[in-house]
Coordinates of C-alpha atoms in Angstrom, one line a residue:
M17 CA 133.6 -144.7 162.5
V18 CA 132.9 -141.4 164.3
S19 CA 129.5 -141.1 166.0
V20 CA 128.8 -137.5 164.9
G21 CA 125.1 -136.6 164.6
K22 CA 124.1 -139.6 166.8
A23 CA 122.0 -137.5 169.2
I24 CA 120.0 -135.9 166.4
F25 CA 118.8 -138.8 164.2
P26 CA 119.9 -142.1 165.7
I27 CA 118.1 -144.2 163.2
H28 CA 119.3 -142.3 160.2
F29 CA 122.7 -142.1 161.6
A30 CA 122.8 -145.8 162.0
I31 CA 121.8 -146.3 158.4
I32 CA 124.5 -143.9 157.2
N33 CA 127.2 -145.5 159.2
L34 CA 126.2 -149.0 158.0
I35 CA 126.5 -147.8 154.4
L36 CA 129.7 -146.0 155.1
Y37 CA 131.2 -149.1 156.7
F38 CA 130.4 -151.0 153.5
F39 CA 132.0 -148.4 151.2
H40 CA 134.9 -147.5 153.6
S41 CA 136.5 -150.9 153.1
F42 CA 137.3 -150.3 149.5
L43 CA 136.8 -146.6 148.7
S44 CA 139.3 -143.9 149.8
K45 CA 138.0 -140.9 151.7
S46 CA 138.1 -139.0 148.5
T47 CA 135.2 -141.2 147.1
E48 CA 132.9 -141.9 150.1
L49 CA 130.6 -138.9 150.0
C50 CA 129.1 -139.3 146.6
A51 CA 128.8 -143.0 147.1
I52 CA 126.2 -142.2 149.7
C53 CA 124.8 -139.1 148.0
A54 CA 124.0 -141.2 145.0
I55 CA 121.7 -143.3 147.2
I56 CA 119.8 -140.5 148.9
P57 CA 117.8 -139.2 145.8
A58 CA 116.2 -142.7 145.6
M59 CA 114.8 -142.4 149.1
R60 CA 111.6 -140.7 150.1
K61 CA 111.6 -136.9 150.4
H62 CA 110.8 -136.7 154.1
T63 CA 113.5 -139.2 154.9
A64 CA 116.1 -137.7 152.6
K65 CA 116.3 -134.3 154.4
K66 CA 117.0 -136.1 157.7
L67 CA 119.5 -138.4 156.1
A68 CA 121.2 -135.5 154.4
L69 CA 121.7 -133.6 157.6
S70 CA 123.0 -136.7 159.4
L71 CA 125.2 -137.5 156.4
A72 CA 126.7 -134.0 156.4
L73 CA 127.6 -134.2 160.1
T74 CA 129.0 -137.7 159.7
L75 CA 131.1 -137.1 156.7
A76 CA 132.6 -133.9 158.2
A77 CA 134.4 -136.3 160.4
H78 CA 135.2 -138.7 157.6
G79 CA 136.8 -135.9 155.5
A80 CA 134.9 -137.2 152.5
Y81 CA 133.8 -135.4 149.4
T82 CA 132.3 -135.8 145.9
L83 CA 132.7 -138.3 143.2
S84 CA 130.5 -138.5 140.1
L85 CA 128.0 -141.2 139.8
S86 CA 129.7 -142.6 136.7
D87 CA 132.9 -142.9 138.6
L88 CA 131.1 -144.6 141.5
K89 CA 129.6 -147.2 139.1
Q90 CA 133.1 -147.9 137.7
K91 CA 134.3 -148.4 141.3
L92 CA 131.6 -150.8 142.1
R93 CA 132.1 -153.2 139.2
P94 CA 132.5 -156.8 140.5
K95 CA 135.7 -157.3 138.4
Q96 CA 137.5 -154.7 140.4
K97 CA 139.9 -156.1 143.0
T98 CA 139.4 -155.0 146.6
Q99 CA 141.7 -152.1 147.2
I100 CA 144.1 -151.7 150.0
P101 CA 142.6 -150.0 153.1
Q102 CA 143.2 -146.3 153.3
K103 CA 145.9 -146.3 156.0
T104 CA 147.8 -149.1 154.4
R105 CA 147.7 -147.5 151.0
E106 CA 149.0 -144.2 152.4
Q107 CA 151.9 -145.9 154.1
K108 CA 152.9 -148.3 151.4
A109 CA 155.7 -146.9 149.2
A110 CA 154.9 -147.1 145.5
P111 CA 157.5 -148.5 143.2
V112 CA 159.3 -146.1 140.8
V113 CA 157.7 -146.5 137.4
V114 CA 160.0 -146.3 134.3
S115 CA 158.5 -145.6 130.9
S116 CA 157.3 -148.1 128.4
A117 CA 158.7 -146.0 125.6
V118 CA 160.0 -148.5 123.1
S119 CA 160.7 -146.7 119.8
S120 CA 164.2 -147.2 118.5
I121 CA 163.9 -144.4 116.0
P122 CA 165.9 -141.4 117.0
I123 CA 163.6 -138.5 117.6
E124 CA 165.4 -136.3 115.2
N125 CA 164.8 -138.8 112.4
Q126 CA 161.2 -139.1 113.3
L127 CA 160.7 -135.4 113.0
D128 CA 162.8 -135.0 109.9
E129 CA 160.8 -137.8 108.1
G130 CA 157.6 -136.0 109.2
A131 CA 154.1 -137.2 108.3
E132 CA 152.0 -136.8 105.2
G133 CA 150.0 -133.6 105.3
Y134 CA 151.8 -132.3 108.4
T135 CA 154.6 -129.8 108.6
V136 CA 156.9 -129.9 111.6
S137 CA 158.4 -126.7 113.1
K138 CA 161.9 -128.1 113.9
T139 CA 164.7 -125.9 112.6
T140 CA 168.4 -125.4 112.7
D141 CA 168.1 -121.7 113.1
T142 CA 170.3 -120.8 116.1
S143 CA 168.0 -118.0 117.2
A144 CA 165.1 -120.5 117.8
P145 CA 164.5 -121.7 121.3
I146 CA 165.8 -125.1 122.4
V147 CA 163.6 -128.0 123.3
Y148 CA 165.5 -130.9 125.1
F149 CA 164.3 -134.5 124.7
T150 CA 164.8 -137.9 126.3
R151 CA 163.0 -141.2 125.9
N152 CA 163.9 -142.0 129.5
I153 CA 160.7 -141.4 131.4
S154 CA 162.0 -141.9 134.9
P155 CA 163.2 -139.8 137.9
E156 CA 166.7 -139.8 136.2
G157 CA 165.2 -138.6 132.9
L158 CA 163.4 -135.7 134.5
I159 CA 166.5 -134.6 136.3
A160 CA 168.5 -134.9 133.1
V161 CA 166.2 -132.6 131.1
Y162 CA 166.0 -130.1 134.0
R163 CA 169.7 -129.9 134.3
A164 CA 170.0 -129.4 130.5
L165 CA 167.9 -126.3 130.7
G166 CA 170.4 -124.6 133.0
F167 CA 167.5 -123.0 134.9
N168 CA 168.2 -121.6 138.3
A169 CA 165.1 -122.0 140.5
S170 CA 166.0 -119.1 142.6
G171 CA 164.4 -118.1 145.9
R172 CA 161.2 -119.9 146.8
A173 CA 160.4 -122.1 143.8
G174 CA 156.8 -123.2 143.0
V175 CA 156.5 -126.5 141.1
R176 CA 153.1 -126.7 139.4
I177 CA 151.6 -130.1 138.9
N178 CA 148.1 -131.3 138.1
S179 CA 147.0 -133.2 141.2
G180 CA 144.7 -135.5 139.2
E181 CA 141.0 -136.2 139.3
P182 CA 140.1 -139.4 141.2
P183 CA 139.9 -142.3 140.8
K184 CA 142.1 -143.1 137.8
S185 CA 143.5 -140.1 136.0
N186 CA 146.9 -140.1 134.5
Y187 CA 148.5 -137.4 136.6
L188 CA 152.3 -137.5 137.1
R189 CA 152.9 -139.8 140.1
P190 CA 154.8 -138.6 143.1
E191 CA 157.3 -141.4 142.7
L192 CA 158.3 -140.0 139.3
I193 CA 158.6 -136.4 140.3
S194 CA 159.7 -136.3 144.0
R195 CA 163.5 -136.6 143.5
L196 CA 163.4 -133.7 141.0
V197 CA 161.3 -131.5 143.3
Q198 CA 163.1 -132.3 146.5
N199 CA 166.7 -132.7 145.5
E200 CA 167.1 -130.6 142.4
I201 CA 164.6 -127.8 142.5
K202 CA 164.1 -127.8 146.3
G203 CA 160.6 -126.5 145.6
T204 CA 157.1 -126.5 146.8
L205 CA 154.3 -128.1 144.8
I206 CA 151.5 -125.8 143.7
D207 CA 148.2 -126.1 142.0
S208 CA 144.8 -124.2 141.9
N209 CA 141.4 -125.5 142.6
A210 CA 139.3 -127.0 139.7
A211 CA 136.8 -125.5 137.3
D212 CA 134.0 -128.0 137.5
G213 CA 132.1 -130.3 139.9
G214 CA 134.9 -132.8 140.4
C215 CA 136.8 -133.7 143.5
R216 CA 139.1 -130.6 143.6
K217 CA 136.8 -127.6 143.3
S218 CA 137.3 -126.6 147.0
S219 CA 140.5 -126.5 148.9
Y220 CA 139.1 -128.9 151.5
M221 CA 138.2 -131.4 148.9
H222 CA 141.5 -130.8 147.0
R223 CA 143.6 -131.5 150.0
Q224 CA 142.0 -134.9 150.4
V225 CA 142.9 -135.7 146.8
L226 CA 146.5 -134.6 147.5
K227 CA 146.6 -137.0 150.5
D228 CA 145.0 -139.9 148.6
H229 CA 147.5 -139.4 145.7
R230 CA 150.4 -139.4 148.1
F231 CA 151.7 -135.9 147.2
S232 CA 152.6 -135.4 150.8
S233 CA 155.5 -137.7 150.2
A234 CA 156.9 -135.5 147.4
A235 CA 157.0 -132.0 148.9
D236 CA 155.0 -129.4 150.7
F237 CA 151.9 -128.4 148.8
V238 CA 150.3 -125.0 148.4
I239 CA 146.8 -124.4 146.9
L240 CA 147.3 -121.0 145.3
D241 CA 143.7 -119.8 145.5
E242 CA 142.9 -121.1 149.0
D243 CA 143.0 -117.6 150.5
G244 CA 141.7 -115.4 147.7
T245 CA 142.7 -114.1 144.2
E246 CA 144.7 -111.4 142.6
K247 CA 144.5 -109.9 139.1
I248 CA 147.2 -109.8 136.5
P249 CA 146.6 -107.4 133.6
V250 CA 146.3 -108.9 130.1
T251 CA 147.9 -106.5 127.6
A252 CA 147.7 -108.6 124.5
G253 CA 144.8 -110.3 122.8
T254 CA 141.1 -109.6 122.2
N255 CA 139.2 -111.5 124.9
L256 CA 140.5 -110.7 128.3
K257 CA 141.3 -107.6 130.3
Y258 CA 143.0 -109.5 133.2
A259 CA 143.8 -113.0 134.4
S260 CA 142.8 -114.1 137.9
V261 CA 145.3 -116.2 139.9
G262 CA 145.4 -117.4 143.5
S263 CA 146.9 -114.9 145.9
H264 CA 149.6 -117.3 146.9
F265 CA 151.0 -117.2 143.3
F266 CA 152.9 -114.1 144.4
D267 CA 154.5 -116.0 147.3
F268 CA 157.0 -117.6 144.9
D269 CA 160.1 -116.2 143.2
S270 CA 160.5 -118.8 140.4
Y271 CA 158.5 -121.5 138.8
V272 CA 158.8 -124.9 137.2
L273 CA 155.7 -126.4 135.4
L274 CA 155.6 -130.2 135.3
T275 CA 153.0 -131.2 132.7
H276 CA 151.5 -134.4 131.5
F277 CA 150.7 -134.1 127.8
S278 CA 147.2 -135.3 126.8
G279 CA 144.1 -134.6 124.7
D280 CA 141.5 -132.2 126.1
G281 CA 137.8 -131.8 125.3
T282 CA 137.8 -128.1 125.0
M283 CA 141.4 -127.0 124.2
G284 CA 142.2 -130.0 122.0
F285 CA 145.3 -130.8 124.0
A286 CA 146.7 -130.1 127.4
G287 CA 150.4 -129.0 127.5
A288 CA 152.6 -126.2 128.8
I289 CA 150.3 -123.4 127.7
E290 CA 147.2 -125.0 129.3
A291 CA 149.2 -125.6 132.5
L292 CA 150.4 -122.0 132.5
S293 CA 146.9 -120.6 132.0
L294 CA 144.1 -122.8 133.3
G295 CA 146.5 -124.6 135.6
L296 CA 147.4 -121.5 137.5
S297 CA 144.1 -119.6 137.2
S298 CA 141.8 -119.5 140.2
G299 CA 139.1 -122.2 140.6
I300 CA 135.4 -122.0 140.1
L301 CA 134.6 -121.4 143.8
S302 CA 136.7 -118.3 143.9
A303 CA 134.9 -114.9 143.9
D304 CA 136.8 -114.1 140.7
S305 CA 137.4 -117.3 138.9
G306 CA 140.2 -117.2 136.4
K307 CA 139.2 -120.5 134.9
A308 CA 135.7 -119.2 134.2
L309 CA 137.2 -116.2 132.5
V310 CA 139.3 -118.4 130.3
Y311 CA 136.5 -120.8 129.3
S312 CA 134.0 -118.0 128.7
G313 CA 136.4 -115.9 126.7
G314 CA 136.2 -113.1 129.3
R315 CA 132.4 -113.0 129.5
T316 CA 132.0 -114.2 133.0
N317 CA 134.0 -115.1 136.1
D318 CA 131.6 -117.6 137.7
S319 CA 130.0 -121.0 137.0
T320 CA 127.7 -119.7 134.3
F321 CA 130.7 -120.0 131.9
Q322 CA 129.2 -123.4 130.9
D323 CA 126.1 -121.8 129.5
Y324 CA 128.1 -120.3 126.6
E325 CA 129.1 -123.8 125.3
K326 CA 125.4 -124.6 124.6
D327 CA 125.1 -121.7 122.0
D328 CA 128.0 -122.4 119.7
K329 CA 130.6 -125.0 120.6
A330 CA 133.1 -124.0 117.9
D331 CA 132.9 -120.3 119.0
Y332 CA 133.1 -121.4 122.6
R333 CA 136.3 -123.4 122.0
R334 CA 137.9 -120.6 119.9
R335 CA 137.3 -118.0 122.6
A336 CA 138.6 -120.4 125.3
Q337 CA 141.7 -121.3 123.4
E338 CA 142.5 -117.7 122.7
S339 CA 141.9 -116.7 126.3
A340 CA 144.1 -119.6 127.4
A341 CA 146.9 -118.2 125.3
E342 CA 146.3 -114.6 126.5
T343 CA 146.2 -115.7 130.2
A344 CA 149.4 -117.7 129.6
K345 CA 151.2 -114.7 128.2
A346 CA 150.1 -112.5 131.1
I347 CA 151.3 -115.0 133.7
F348 CA 154.5 -115.8 131.9
D349 CA 155.3 -112.1 131.7
E350 CA 154.6 -111.8 135.4
M351 CA 157.0 -114.7 136.1
A352 CA 159.7 -113.1 134.0
K353 CA 159.7 -110.0 136.3
K354 CA 161.1 -112.3 139.0
G355 CA 163.0 -115.5 138.6
G356 CA 161.3 -116.8 135.5
A357 CA 160.0 -120.2 134.7
A358 CA 161.0 -123.6 133.2
F359 CA 158.6 -126.1 131.5
I360 CA 158.8 -129.9 131.4
T361 CA 156.3 -132.0 129.7
V362 CA 156.0 -135.8 130.0
L363 CA 154.6 -137.7 127.0
N364 CA 153.3 -140.9 128.6
K365 CA 149.8 -142.5 129.0
L366 CA 148.7 -140.4 126.0
S367 CA 145.0 -140.4 126.4
V368 CA 142.5 -138.2 124.5
D369 CA 141.3 -137.1 128.0
S370 CA 143.2 -134.8 130.3
D371 CA 144.2 -135.4 133.9
N372 CA 141.0 -133.6 135.0
C373 CA 139.1 -136.7 133.8
G374 CA 138.7 -139.3 136.5
L375 CA 138.2 -142.2 134.0
P376 CA 140.3 -141.3 130.9
A377 CA 140.1 -143.3 127.8
P378 CA 143.1 -145.7 127.5
S379 CA 146.1 -144.7 125.5
E380 CA 146.4 -146.3 122.0
M381 CA 150.1 -145.4 121.6
N382 CA 153.3 -146.1 123.4
D383 CA 154.9 -143.7 125.8
V384 CA 157.2 -141.3 124.0
G385 CA 159.5 -139.4 126.3
I386 CA 160.1 -136.1 128.1
C387 CA 160.5 -132.6 126.5
A388 CA 161.7 -129.5 128.3
S389 CA 162.2 -125.9 127.4
L390 CA 162.3 -122.3 128.7
D391 CA 159.7 -121.5 126.1
P392 CA 156.2 -122.9 126.6
L393 CA 155.1 -122.2 123.0
A394 CA 158.1 -123.9 121.4
L395 CA 157.6 -126.8 123.8
D396 CA 153.9 -127.3 123.0
Q397 CA 154.8 -127.1 119.3
A398 CA 157.5 -129.7 119.6
C399 CA 155.2 -132.1 121.6
M400 CA 152.5 -131.7 119.0
D401 CA 155.0 -132.4 116.2
I402 CA 156.2 -135.6 118.0
I403 CA 152.6 -136.8 118.3
F404 CA 151.6 -136.1 114.7
T405 CA 154.8 -137.8 113.3
C406 CA 154.6 -140.8 115.6
P407 CA 155.2 -144.0 113.5
R408 CA 152.0 -145.9 113.1
T409 CA 152.6 -149.6 113.9
E410 CA 150.4 -152.4 115.2
G411 CA 149.5 -151.6 118.8
N412 CA 150.9 -148.1 118.5
S413 CA 148.6 -145.4 117.0
A414 CA 148.3 -141.7 117.7
S415 CA 145.1 -141.5 115.5
S416 CA 142.7 -141.0 118.4
L417 CA 144.8 -138.3 120.0
T418 CA 145.5 -136.5 116.7
E419 CA 141.8 -136.7 115.9
R420 CA 141.0 -135.1 119.3
I421 CA 143.4 -132.3 118.6
E422 CA 142.2 -131.7 115.1
S423 CA 138.4 -131.9 115.9
R424 CA 138.9 -129.2 118.5
N425 CA 141.2 -127.2 116.3
G426 CA 143.8 -127.4 119.0
R427 CA 146.5 -125.8 116.9
H428 CA 144.6 -122.5 117.2
I429 CA 146.1 -122.1 120.7
L430 CA 149.6 -122.1 119.2
E431 CA 148.6 -119.8 116.4
H432 CA 147.1 -117.3 118.8
A433 CA 150.0 -117.6 121.2
E434 CA 152.4 -116.8 118.3
K435 CA 150.2 -113.9 117.2
I436 CA 150.3 -112.2 120.7
S437 CA 154.0 -113.1 121.2
L438 CA 153.8 -115.4 124.1
A439 CA 157.5 -115.9 125.2
G440 CA 158.6 -114.1 122.1
G441 CA 156.1 -115.8 119.8
K442 CA 158.3 -118.5 118.2
R443 CA 156.8 -121.8 117.3
H444 CA 160.0 -123.0 115.5
Y445 CA 162.5 -124.7 117.8
R446 CA 165.8 -126.5 117.8
L447 CA 165.6 -130.1 119.2
V448 CA 168.4 -131.4 121.3
S449 CA 168.2 -135.1 122.2
L450 CA 169.9 -136.2 125.4
D451 CA 169.8 -139.9 124.5

């Protein structure tokens, strides 16, 4: 433990270090700060100020940052096993996890059979974009769909991933993606800071998450909005005049977006369009937050975007969904001016909650597979078709996920993207199975 602040408040420093010592044995650095901050409000006012100052000085050395109180309570449950100390956890190589996808039904048959009340967009029209599919969720499966795309990640390639909200989000693990990123794409991992009060809203906090989640083993990582933002004009749509991305977005020549499909509380679902828009938009602490622009429907670029949800949730979601599609088109068109982009979506751990949720609801359905396309709209449509036509069997139900999508009118994102011609505006697709 580092003795910072010792000379200022020795008693308070001793208390803080004692508490930190207790938590440090089973919490990563990315969870220590809020563990202590949750205790401070319960203390007397005159003591809390001194404790807060000592705490700030102490934790500056610990590299700690925030965790929500609900996440803390989850961590402190007695049934949880003691976690491996931080240094050991960072050094221990995680095993490669292969999917639990078990369906024996060919994906083409599943889509052709469809589902009652649902119309799939699969077609045989040769002018439709291709979506490749494999049930093999593994490093080999990722490489197979990437090679099938025939995409050349030219120049300096940026590989966008969601780094995942601590402590238990379903982000794509480094052991799954590292071979694709290092050996095939030879790229740099990229992401932007977050939109809310989680553990990734500042670059300093975000980097600790990257370390805790072992992304340093996969490739170099660039936080796009760490050094400012740039505007990209929005020329289609009704909500936005521009999109705001991190200035480092323009440091790359081509892009690959690796996405984990899930539900989402505002958008209905998180897929390629969400990754292309919110994923690459600048975070809430930026002077010009692209994420705030999307969520507010262009009405504000700061943290007050959440105020609009209180007035009319349905209107708030509609504006946010349309703005996500408009931002995605602006960014996609900017990418097309250079080396273009490829999109890969993994359908596993299919929770109703996105990777920005630290404690997502458990999945009620089996893992499905991996989809890939050069067209983000066609890709999202194919993923949605696969979810809605998933066979309902005992222990395998997509009901919660489809209800999340329907209750948020998640299809509106695809409808608006088609209307404004994102990537050509084609929701129909040809499916090519690699199995």
